[in-house]
């Protein structure tokens, strides 16, 4: 009897200890001391990242053979919540993956500026702007993320349009869409359930609507929401919705990945997609084949503008403030953005890597067009906005589609939010 | 073998126990005689010592973090991290139209609560009164309760999609398609409806358990007196089940306020136009997406106060009505 009680007590204590161990396990593996670096991301668990990580680790081992690296893959939808908790407690991973733009800029308090460490990579890699705040770089770019307009050449042919010559001006584009509608397809596959559709719209239409000066000012933080050209972008969003150019039920269609499915299945002729990860040339090529997939510039709205590809650093690795030796952690970031590693990432994940020296001609005409436009491309406008303003813009864009708000009211609210943040 | 082993171990234990009682009773006698002594004090302290583990767990793991959270809600975010900002977060919350929408949706949930309680209550009554096929329905009604909100949400996302089956059926009978989850006036009712569908099974089981304690003689007497079904429900079943109804009211309310996150996340993401926001979704967005943990703490504190007030009010109201009956 007594022995049995002893055993069960031992079991309870053991379980309790095990419970404590697993609860604190992830937290305690921090600090970068005793020759170990912990990396948080949401990619390393996936099969396509295997050879990328292998290359990066091999490169890092050459520089620091005695430092071990541990990759911890977090679920993406929880990632910033978990990271927020880690930042709040002041301890966590030494190196962490970030999305460019607001997600990293909101958290630079917890990061080490990398300017001195990555100086040699500045020329080779593109997309630094998305990881820069107040002139300091906080992460090394891994992929580029941008927003081309993809179109379905097969639907163009069916509608009697020339697939090699998509519309160059907005008026031509509207006429083309009328022909496409007659052929039984929608003009745009749009998913705005998450309020992301408007972000892509804003960034894609901007270079064809805003003057070059307005564009550069916007990215630099001098945003004139009352400019007629800015209003025009939201006006066009509303007009396209009212004219039935979008796929049905845009406000209840998830962009990821229902709207892309609409485009892939040939129910809509255009989609404002991505360059990397999902909703991109590789996904679409699988369904439409490389010959039927085209990439076009934004149709010119304001005469005299030159459309360009909006793109930024997509994801990149930053170094936490609390790491023991920032130099070692920065070296890991450099290994994670080395040409060999990025080549593997491009090949396996189909992402446009930040290293523009990688040859992509095997990927088909769409990806070749995209990469050729990176040189003349500019940062996307929505990336310059705070998460809070983007969230508001998402909701307002849904109201524009449902007709419960005016364009003037939208720009007014966005201006207030933008100035406050 | 087992018998041989247990017998001797039981006997000494019994002997020890009786011996113990004898000792304490004699000690008490001695205490009375001396009007003081360690035994009395030990006995007075004993209950506190015995409840101490439970109290400590509640205080350390529940109340203390709660206080920390409330305290945290009075500090700033970002650059002001850690500095006291007074009621700034609360002021910001009430100035945010999105949070006000979330609160008004809480009001909507409170208004819809009687419906959410009445549905399982009525269905349980039918099952108790043995309508044809009641065994079948009993298991069917409970079935959705075992599905995770994410799965339920995904199923209804498909059913309610603009090009989904429900609109196809409507189209077949000549009614135009409805954007169930894309129209800001409809979406919130769809989410609440799906939530009720997914969770009423639990409440149904609680009601059935309540019915098990119902005195069948009362029902028979009512029938003999010629009471109709509505009269039986009004005058016999509801008063007898007031405790159960009270419990279901409170748990359903808490369920609606705290466990609709999964459905919201999957079905509407708070949209369209922010019309389906609830405080918990707002908290998550501020904490996780906007990097505003202190603001999220303030919203959590408000949600906690709402739950406290609503729960206490319900118990008060139902206690009163229970007494009157």
PDB file of C-alpha atoms in Angstrom, chain B residues 45-304:
ATOM      1  CA  UNK B  45      -6.526  26.005  11.756  1.00  0.00           C
ATOM      2  CA  UNK B  46      -7.105  22.636  10.171  1.00  0.00           C
ATOM      3  CA  UNK B  47      -9.811  23.735   7.692  1.00  0.00           C
ATOM      4  CA  UNK B  48      -7.684  26.636   6.512  1.00  0.00           C
ATOM      5  CA  UNK B  49      -4.701  24.380   6.029  1.00  0.00           C
ATOM      6  CA  UNK B  50      -6.856  21.946   4.106  1.00  0.00           C
ATOM      7  CA  UNK B  51      -8.290  24.536   1.707  1.00  0.00           C
ATOM      8  CA  UNK B  52      -4.964  26.351   1.386  1.00  0.00           C
ATOM      9  CA  UNK B  53      -3.724  24.411  -1.684  1.00  0.00           C
ATOM     10  CA  UNK B  54      -6.892  25.162  -3.601  1.00  0.00           C
ATOM     11  CA  UNK B  55      -6.898  28.811  -2.550  1.00  0.00           C
ATOM     12  CA  UNK B  56      -3.232  29.178  -3.375  1.00  0.00           C
ATOM     13  CA  UNK B  57      -3.739  27.729  -6.852  1.00  0.00           C
ATOM     14  CA  UNK B  58      -6.620  30.100  -7.516  1.00  0.00           C
ATOM     15  CA  UNK B  59      -4.782  33.103  -6.134  1.00  0.00           C
ATOM     16  CA  UNK B  60      -1.450  32.399  -7.803  1.00  0.00           C
ATOM     17  CA  UNK B  61      -2.617  31.084 -11.153  1.00  0.00           C
ATOM     18  CA  UNK B  62      -5.880  33.002 -11.578  1.00  0.00           C
ATOM     19  CA  UNK B  63      -6.219  36.147  -9.536  1.00  0.00           C
ATOM     20  CA  UNK B  64      -2.601  37.263  -9.566  1.00  0.00           C
ATOM     21  CA  UNK B  65      -2.267  37.067 -13.386  1.00  0.00           C
ATOM     22  CA  UNK B  66      -5.625  38.807 -13.629  1.00  0.00           C
ATOM     23  CA  UNK B  67      -4.317  41.663 -11.494  1.00  0.00           C
ATOM     24  CA  UNK B  68      -1.112  41.748 -13.525  1.00  0.00           C
ATOM     25  CA  UNK B  69      -3.184  42.036 -16.702  1.00  0.00           C
ATOM     26  CA  UNK B  70      -5.282  44.857 -15.270  1.00  0.00           C
ATOM     27  CA  UNK B  71      -2.137  46.608 -14.120  1.00  0.00           C
ATOM     28  CA  UNK B  72      -0.569  46.102 -17.560  1.00  0.00           C
ATOM     29  CA  UNK B  73      -3.587  47.743 -19.199  1.00  0.00           C
ATOM     30  CA  UNK B  74      -2.602  51.031 -17.550  1.00  0.00           C
ATOM     31  CA  UNK B  75       0.798  51.046 -19.248  1.00  0.00           C
ATOM     32  CA  UNK B  76       1.700  52.117 -22.769  1.00  0.00           C
ATOM     33  CA  UNK B  77       2.714  50.264 -25.926  1.00  0.00           C
ATOM     34  CA  UNK B  78       5.730  50.571 -28.164  1.00  0.00           C
ATOM     35  CA  UNK B  79       7.982  53.397 -27.074  1.00  0.00           C
ATOM     36  CA  UNK B  80       5.917  53.933 -23.935  1.00  0.00           C
ATOM     37  CA  UNK B  81       6.286  50.283 -22.961  1.00  0.00           C
ATOM     38  CA  UNK B  82       6.233  49.958 -19.196  1.00  0.00           C
ATOM     39  CA  UNK B  83       5.390  53.562 -18.391  1.00  0.00           C
ATOM     40  CA  UNK B  84       2.097  54.343 -16.721  1.00  0.00           C
ATOM     41  CA  UNK B  85      -0.361  56.093 -19.024  1.00  0.00           C
ATOM     42  CA  UNK B  86      -3.441  56.138 -16.792  1.00  0.00           C
ATOM     43  CA  UNK B  87      -6.690  55.575 -18.637  1.00  0.00           C
ATOM     44  CA  UNK B  88      -5.252  56.358 -22.093  1.00  0.00           C
ATOM     45  CA  UNK B  89      -5.764  52.834 -23.382  1.00  0.00           C
ATOM     46  CA  UNK B  90      -9.378  52.833 -22.233  1.00  0.00           C
ATOM     47  CA  UNK B  91      -9.957  56.230 -23.783  1.00  0.00           C
ATOM     48  CA  UNK B  92      -8.478  54.995 -27.063  1.00  0.00           C
ATOM     49  CA  UNK B  93     -10.663  51.887 -26.956  1.00  0.00           C
ATOM     50  CA  UNK B  94     -13.880  53.789 -26.575  1.00  0.00           C
ATOM     51  CA  UNK B  95     -12.841  56.196 -29.314  1.00  0.00           C
ATOM     52  CA  UNK B  96     -12.236  53.273 -31.701  1.00  0.00           C
ATOM     53  CA  UNK B  97     -15.354  52.599 -33.787  1.00  0.00           C
ATOM     54  CA  UNK B  98     -14.197  49.033 -34.244  1.00  0.00           C
ATOM     55  CA  UNK B  99     -14.202  48.363 -30.511  1.00  0.00           C
ATOM     56  CA  UNK B 100     -17.589  49.999 -30.205  1.00  0.00           C
ATOM     57  CA  UNK B 101     -18.837  47.654 -32.948  1.00  0.00           C
ATOM     58  CA  UNK B 102     -17.401  44.750 -30.986  1.00  0.00           C
ATOM     59  CA  UNK B 103     -19.229  45.903 -27.845  1.00  0.00           C
ATOM     60  CA  UNK B 104     -22.506  46.427 -29.684  1.00  0.00           C
ATOM     61  CA  UNK B 105     -22.141  42.914 -31.058  1.00  0.00           C
ATOM     62  CA  UNK B 106     -21.874  41.727 -27.456  1.00  0.00           C
ATOM     63  CA  UNK B 107     -25.180  43.486 -26.888  1.00  0.00           C
ATOM     64  CA  UNK B 108     -26.593  41.643 -29.879  1.00  0.00           C
ATOM     65  CA  UNK B 109     -25.396  38.339 -28.421  1.00  0.00           C
ATOM     66  CA  UNK B 110     -27.104  39.123 -25.106  1.00  0.00           C
ATOM     67  CA  UNK B 111     -30.310  39.855 -27.010  1.00  0.00           C
ATOM     68  CA  UNK B 112     -30.013  36.582 -28.928  1.00  0.00           C
ATOM     69  CA  UNK B 113     -29.245  34.629 -25.763  1.00  0.00           C
ATOM     70  CA  UNK B 114     -32.860  33.623 -25.039  1.00  0.00           C
ATOM     71  CA  UNK B 115     -33.000  32.115 -28.533  1.00  0.00           C
ATOM     72  CA  UNK B 116     -29.763  30.234 -27.947  1.00  0.00           C
ATOM     73  CA  UNK B 117     -31.167  28.824 -24.692  1.00  0.00           C
ATOM     74  CA  UNK B 118     -34.686  28.214 -25.945  1.00  0.00           C
ATOM     75  CA  UNK B 119     -33.591  26.039 -28.864  1.00  0.00           C
ATOM     76  CA  UNK B 120     -31.844  23.330 -26.820  1.00  0.00           C
ATOM     77  CA  UNK B 121     -34.501  23.721 -24.090  1.00  0.00           C
ATOM     78  CA  UNK B 122     -37.368  23.064 -26.479  1.00  0.00           C
ATOM     79  CA  UNK B 123     -35.604  20.234 -28.255  1.00  0.00           C
ATOM     80  CA  UNK B 124     -34.728  18.633 -24.919  1.00  0.00           C
ATOM     81  CA  UNK B 125     -38.369  18.933 -23.882  1.00  0.00           C
ATOM     82  CA  UNK B 126     -39.445  17.107 -27.014  1.00  0.00           C
ATOM     83  CA  UNK B 127     -36.894  14.402 -26.410  1.00  0.00           C
ATOM     84  CA  UNK B 128     -38.037  14.110 -22.794  1.00  0.00           C
ATOM     85  CA  UNK B 129     -41.644  13.844 -23.899  1.00  0.00           C
ATOM     86  CA  UNK B 130     -40.550  11.021 -26.207  1.00  0.00           C
ATOM     87  CA  UNK B 131     -41.553  12.342 -29.607  1.00  0.00           C
ATOM     88  CA  UNK B 132     -41.190   9.676 -32.312  1.00  0.00           C
ATOM     89  CA  UNK B 133     -37.514   9.110 -33.069  1.00  0.00           C
ATOM     90  CA  UNK B 134     -36.275  10.825 -29.909  1.00  0.00           C
ATOM     91  CA  UNK B 135     -33.359   8.414 -29.500  1.00  0.00           C
ATOM     92  CA  UNK B 136     -32.141   9.227 -32.974  1.00  0.00           C
ATOM     93  CA  UNK B 137     -32.467  12.974 -32.465  1.00  0.00           C
ATOM     94  CA  UNK B 138     -30.695  12.830 -29.122  1.00  0.00           C
ATOM     95  CA  UNK B 139     -27.485  11.685 -30.777  1.00  0.00           C
ATOM     96  CA  UNK B 140     -27.927  13.793 -33.907  1.00  0.00           C
ATOM     97  CA  UNK B 141     -28.364  16.981 -31.894  1.00  0.00           C
ATOM     98  CA  UNK B 142     -25.224  16.314 -29.937  1.00  0.00           C
ATOM     99  CA  UNK B 143     -23.121  15.525 -32.965  1.00  0.00           C
ATOM    100  CA  UNK B 144     -22.056  19.101 -33.940  1.00  0.00           C
ATOM    101  CA  UNK B 145     -20.778  19.670 -30.387  1.00  0.00           C
ATOM    102  CA  UNK B 146     -17.903  17.282 -31.013  1.00  0.00           C
ATOM    103  CA  UNK B 147     -16.707  19.194 -34.084  1.00  0.00           C
ATOM    104  CA  UNK B 148     -14.047  21.838 -33.652  1.00  0.00           C
ATOM    105  CA  UNK B 149     -15.142  25.399 -34.486  1.00  0.00           C
ATOM    106  CA  UNK B 150     -12.548  25.480 -37.255  1.00  0.00           C
ATOM    107  CA  UNK B 151     -14.131  22.494 -38.989  1.00  0.00           C
ATOM    108  CA  UNK B 152     -17.640  23.861 -38.475  1.00  0.00           C
ATOM    109  CA  UNK B 153     -16.490  27.208 -39.860  1.00  0.00           C
ATOM    110  CA  UNK B 154     -14.899  25.595 -42.888  1.00  0.00           C
ATOM    111  CA  UNK B 155     -18.055  23.576 -43.601  1.00  0.00           C
ATOM    112  CA  UNK B 156     -20.275  26.632 -43.420  1.00  0.00           C
ATOM    113  CA  UNK B 157     -17.789  28.685 -45.415  1.00  0.00           C
ATOM    114  CA  UNK B 158     -18.375  26.262 -48.256  1.00  0.00           C
ATOM    115  CA  UNK B 159     -22.133  26.095 -47.757  1.00  0.00           C
ATOM    116  CA  UNK B 160     -22.542  29.861 -47.507  1.00  0.00           C
ATOM    117  CA  UNK B 161     -20.054  30.858 -50.216  1.00  0.00           C
ATOM    118  CA  UNK B 162     -21.373  33.186 -52.893  1.00  0.00           C
ATOM    119  CA  UNK B 163     -21.186  30.359 -55.427  1.00  0.00           C
ATOM    120  CA  UNK B 164     -22.027  27.756 -52.796  1.00  0.00           C
ATOM    121  CA  UNK B 165     -24.843  25.220 -52.493  1.00  0.00           C
ATOM    122  CA  UNK B 166     -27.201  27.401 -50.452  1.00  0.00           C
ATOM    123  CA  UNK B 167     -27.217  30.110 -53.128  1.00  0.00           C
ATOM    124  CA  UNK B 168     -27.563  27.419 -55.788  1.00  0.00           C
ATOM    125  CA  UNK B 169     -30.714  26.163 -54.049  1.00  0.00           C
ATOM    126  CA  UNK B 170     -32.051  29.713 -53.752  1.00  0.00           C
ATOM    127  CA  UNK B 171     -31.246  30.267 -57.418  1.00  0.00           C
ATOM    128  CA  UNK B 172     -33.166  27.136 -58.361  1.00  0.00           C
ATOM    129  CA  UNK B 173     -36.317  28.503 -56.712  1.00  0.00           C
ATOM    130  CA  UNK B 174     -35.770  31.868 -58.344  1.00  0.00           C
ATOM    131  CA  UNK B 175     -34.402  33.902 -55.432  1.00  0.00           C
ATOM    132  CA  UNK B 176     -31.340  36.011 -56.160  1.00  0.00           C
ATOM    133  CA  UNK B 177     -28.057  35.001 -54.553  1.00  0.00           C
ATOM    134  CA  UNK B 178     -27.273  36.430 -51.108  1.00  0.00           C
ATOM    135  CA  UNK B 179     -23.716  37.176 -50.025  1.00  0.00           C
ATOM    136  CA  UNK B 180     -24.215  35.454 -46.663  1.00  0.00           C
ATOM    137  CA  UNK B 181     -20.767  36.201 -45.297  1.00  0.00           C
ATOM    138  CA  UNK B 182     -20.003  39.297 -47.373  1.00  0.00           C
ATOM    139  CA  UNK B 183     -22.966  41.468 -46.390  1.00  0.00           C
ATOM    140  CA  UNK B 184     -22.349  43.376 -43.176  1.00  0.00           C
ATOM    141  CA  UNK B 185     -26.003  43.192 -42.120  1.00  0.00           C
ATOM    142  CA  UNK B 186     -26.307  39.453 -42.582  1.00  0.00           C
ATOM    143  CA  UNK B 187     -22.890  38.073 -41.707  1.00  0.00           C
ATOM    144  CA  UNK B 188     -23.134  38.521 -37.936  1.00  0.00           C
ATOM    145  CA  UNK B 189     -26.413  36.635 -37.765  1.00  0.00           C
ATOM    146  CA  UNK B 190     -24.927  33.847 -39.850  1.00  0.00           C
ATOM    147  CA  UNK B 191     -21.970  33.501 -37.490  1.00  0.00           C
ATOM    148  CA  UNK B 192     -24.180  33.508 -34.387  1.00  0.00           C
ATOM    149  CA  UNK B 193     -26.538  31.038 -36.042  1.00  0.00           C
ATOM    150  CA  UNK B 194     -23.703  28.688 -36.872  1.00  0.00           C
ATOM    151  CA  UNK B 195     -22.332  29.050 -33.342  1.00  0.00           C
ATOM    152  CA  UNK B 196     -25.708  28.104 -31.859  1.00  0.00           C
ATOM    153  CA  UNK B 197     -25.965  25.165 -34.236  1.00  0.00           C
ATOM    154  CA  UNK B 198     -22.491  24.012 -33.283  1.00  0.00           C
ATOM    155  CA  UNK B 199     -22.856  24.312 -29.510  1.00  0.00           C
ATOM    156  CA  UNK B 200     -26.478  23.692 -28.553  1.00  0.00           C
ATOM    157  CA  UNK B 201     -25.742  19.970 -28.145  1.00  0.00           C
ATOM    158  CA  UNK B 202     -23.917  20.622 -24.889  1.00  0.00           C
ATOM    159  CA  UNK B 203     -26.780  22.683 -23.501  1.00  0.00           C
ATOM    160  CA  UNK B 204     -29.156  19.974 -24.656  1.00  0.00           C
ATOM    161  CA  UNK B 205     -27.315  17.387 -22.590  1.00  0.00           C
ATOM    162  CA  UNK B 206     -27.444  19.672 -19.554  1.00  0.00           C
ATOM    163  CA  UNK B 207     -31.179  20.087 -20.059  1.00  0.00           C
ATOM    164  CA  UNK B 208     -31.666  16.332 -20.385  1.00  0.00           C
ATOM    165  CA  UNK B 209     -29.740  15.877 -17.143  1.00  0.00           C
ATOM    166  CA  UNK B 210     -32.091  18.435 -15.559  1.00  0.00           C
ATOM    167  CA  UNK B 211     -35.094  16.518 -16.863  1.00  0.00           C
ATOM    168  CA  UNK B 212     -33.778  13.386 -15.217  1.00  0.00           C
ATOM    169  CA  UNK B 213     -34.358  15.036 -11.846  1.00  0.00           C
ATOM    170  CA  UNK B 214     -37.856  16.191 -12.807  1.00  0.00           C
ATOM    171  CA  UNK B 215     -40.602  14.564 -10.757  1.00  0.00           C
ATOM    172  CA  UNK B 216     -42.697  12.609 -13.247  1.00  0.00           C
ATOM    173  CA  UNK B 217     -45.626  12.670 -10.854  1.00  0.00           C
ATOM    174  CA  UNK B 218     -45.942  16.427 -11.390  1.00  0.00           C
ATOM    175  CA  UNK B 219     -46.263  15.934 -15.131  1.00  0.00           C
ATOM    176  CA  UNK B 220     -48.820  13.186 -14.689  1.00  0.00           C
ATOM    177  CA  UNK B 221     -50.785  15.355 -12.302  1.00  0.00           C
ATOM    178  CA  UNK B 222     -50.743  18.239 -14.770  1.00  0.00           C
ATOM    179  CA  UNK B 223     -51.967  15.935 -17.517  1.00  0.00           C
ATOM    180  CA  UNK B 224     -54.720  14.565 -15.331  1.00  0.00           C
ATOM    181  CA  UNK B 225     -55.771  18.140 -14.657  1.00  0.00           C
ATOM    182  CA  UNK B 226     -56.002  18.665 -18.418  1.00  0.00           C
ATOM    183  CA  UNK B 227     -53.028  20.987 -18.961  1.00  0.00           C
ATOM    184  CA  UNK B 228     -51.986  21.576 -22.560  1.00  0.00           C
ATOM    185  CA  UNK B 229     -48.357  21.175 -23.700  1.00  0.00           C
ATOM    186  CA  UNK B 230     -47.578  24.938 -23.508  1.00  0.00           C
ATOM    187  CA  UNK B 231     -49.162  25.031 -20.061  1.00  0.00           C
ATOM    188  CA  UNK B 232     -47.106  22.034 -18.929  1.00  0.00           C
ATOM    189  CA  UNK B 233     -43.953  23.729 -20.165  1.00  0.00           C
ATOM    190  CA  UNK B 234     -44.847  27.083 -18.597  1.00  0.00           C
ATOM    191  CA  UNK B 235     -46.081  25.908 -15.215  1.00  0.00           C
ATOM    192  CA  UNK B 236     -44.354  22.605 -14.574  1.00  0.00           C
ATOM    193  CA  UNK B 237     -41.187  22.189 -16.613  1.00  0.00           C
ATOM    194  CA  UNK B 238     -39.744  25.726 -16.508  1.00  0.00           C
ATOM    195  CA  UNK B 239     -40.151  26.201 -12.726  1.00  0.00           C
ATOM    196  CA  UNK B 240     -38.754  22.750 -11.967  1.00  0.00           C
ATOM    197  CA  UNK B 241     -35.795  23.348 -14.233  1.00  0.00           C
ATOM    198  CA  UNK B 242     -35.032  26.908 -13.149  1.00  0.00           C
ATOM    199  CA  UNK B 243     -31.655  25.852 -11.735  1.00  0.00           C
ATOM    200  CA  UNK B 244     -30.766  24.112 -14.981  1.00  0.00           C
ATOM    201  CA  UNK B 245     -31.964  27.006 -17.116  1.00  0.00           C
ATOM    202  CA  UNK B 246     -29.900  29.378 -14.980  1.00  0.00           C
ATOM    203  CA  UNK B 247     -26.835  27.257 -15.507  1.00  0.00           C
ATOM    204  CA  UNK B 248     -27.403  26.999 -19.260  1.00  0.00           C
ATOM    205  CA  UNK B 249     -27.973  30.753 -19.524  1.00  0.00           C
ATOM    206  CA  UNK B 250     -24.674  31.529 -17.849  1.00  0.00           C
ATOM    207  CA  UNK B 251     -22.611  28.906 -19.702  1.00  0.00           C
ATOM    208  CA  UNK B 252     -24.163  29.808 -23.075  1.00  0.00           C
ATOM    209  CA  UNK B 253     -23.407  33.474 -22.503  1.00  0.00           C
ATOM    210  CA  UNK B 254     -19.831  32.712 -21.556  1.00  0.00           C
ATOM    211  CA  UNK B 255     -19.571  30.392 -24.548  1.00  0.00           C
ATOM    212  CA  UNK B 256     -20.840  33.067 -26.890  1.00  0.00           C
ATOM    213  CA  UNK B 257     -18.456  35.676 -25.571  1.00  0.00           C
ATOM    214  CA  UNK B 258     -15.330  33.599 -25.310  1.00  0.00           C
ATOM    215  CA  UNK B 259     -15.442  30.748 -27.769  1.00  0.00           C
ATOM    216  CA  UNK B 260     -16.641  32.277 -30.990  1.00  0.00           C
ATOM    217  CA  UNK B 261     -13.112  33.185 -31.938  1.00  0.00           C
ATOM    218  CA  UNK B 262     -12.513  30.090 -34.046  1.00  0.00           C
ATOM    219  CA  UNK B 263     -15.700  30.627 -36.020  1.00  0.00           C
ATOM    220  CA  UNK B 264     -15.011  34.322 -36.531  1.00  0.00           C
ATOM    221  CA  UNK B 265     -11.464  33.629 -37.572  1.00  0.00           C
ATOM    222  CA  UNK B 266     -12.456  31.038 -40.143  1.00  0.00           C
ATOM    223  CA  UNK B 267     -15.765  32.404 -41.375  1.00  0.00           C
ATOM    224  CA  UNK B 268     -15.394  36.192 -41.561  1.00  0.00           C
ATOM    225  CA  UNK B 269     -12.049  37.332 -40.083  1.00  0.00           C
ATOM    226  CA  UNK B 270     -14.066  39.994 -38.271  1.00  0.00           C
ATOM    227  CA  UNK B 271     -15.387  41.318 -41.548  1.00  0.00           C
ATOM    228  CA  UNK B 272     -17.066  42.338 -43.715  1.00  0.00           C
ATOM    229  CA  UNK B 273     -16.399  45.949 -42.830  1.00  0.00           C
ATOM    230  CA  UNK B 274     -15.552  44.891 -39.282  1.00  0.00           C
ATOM    231  CA  UNK B 275     -19.200  44.040 -38.648  1.00  0.00           C
ATOM    232  CA  UNK B 276     -18.565  40.680 -36.963  1.00  0.00           C
ATOM    233  CA  UNK B 277     -15.903  41.831 -34.522  1.00  0.00           C
ATOM    234  CA  UNK B 278     -16.220  40.606 -30.963  1.00  0.00           C
ATOM    235  CA  UNK B 279     -14.018  41.779 -28.073  1.00  0.00           C
ATOM    236  CA  UNK B 280     -11.939  38.601 -28.046  1.00  0.00           C
ATOM    237  CA  UNK B 281     -11.223  38.898 -31.766  1.00  0.00           C
ATOM    238  CA  UNK B 282     -10.336  42.546 -31.233  1.00  0.00           C
ATOM    239  CA  UNK B 283      -7.985  41.539 -28.410  1.00  0.00           C
ATOM    240  CA  UNK B 284      -6.262  39.028 -30.626  1.00  0.00           C
ATOM    241  CA  UNK B 285      -5.857  41.487 -33.481  1.00  0.00           C
ATOM    242  CA  UNK B 286      -4.418  44.194 -31.239  1.00  0.00           C
ATOM    243  CA  UNK B 287      -2.087  41.794 -29.455  1.00  0.00           C
ATOM    244  CA  UNK B 288      -0.930  39.733 -32.362  1.00  0.00           C
ATOM    245  CA  UNK B 289      -1.310  41.835 -35.487  1.00  0.00           C
ATOM    246  CA  UNK B 290      -1.026  45.415 -34.265  1.00  0.00           C
ATOM    247  CA  UNK B 291       1.611  44.771 -31.601  1.00  0.00           C
ATOM    248  CA  UNK B 292      -0.442  46.577 -28.963  1.00  0.00           C
ATOM    249  CA  UNK B 293      -0.387  44.212 -25.950  1.00  0.00           C
ATOM    250  CA  UNK B 294      -1.274  46.893 -23.395  1.00  0.00           C
ATOM    251  CA  UNK B 295      -4.268  48.031 -25.418  1.00  0.00           C
ATOM    252  CA  UNK B 296      -5.278  44.394 -25.744  1.00  0.00           C
ATOM    253  CA  UNK B 297      -5.032  44.054 -21.949  1.00  0.00           C
ATOM    254  CA  UNK B 298      -7.350  47.003 -21.536  1.00  0.00           C
ATOM    255  CA  UNK B 299      -9.841  45.367 -23.916  1.00  0.00           C
ATOM    256  CA  UNK B 300      -9.483  42.085 -21.985  1.00  0.00           C
ATOM    257  CA  UNK B 301     -10.212  43.883 -18.733  1.00  0.00           C
ATOM    258  CA  UNK B 302     -13.351  45.376 -20.230  1.00  0.00           C
ATOM    259  CA  UNK B 303     -14.426  41.981 -21.541  1.00  0.00           C
ATOM    260  CA  UNK B 304     -13.836  40.503 -18.078  1.00  0.00           C
TER     261      UNK B 304
END
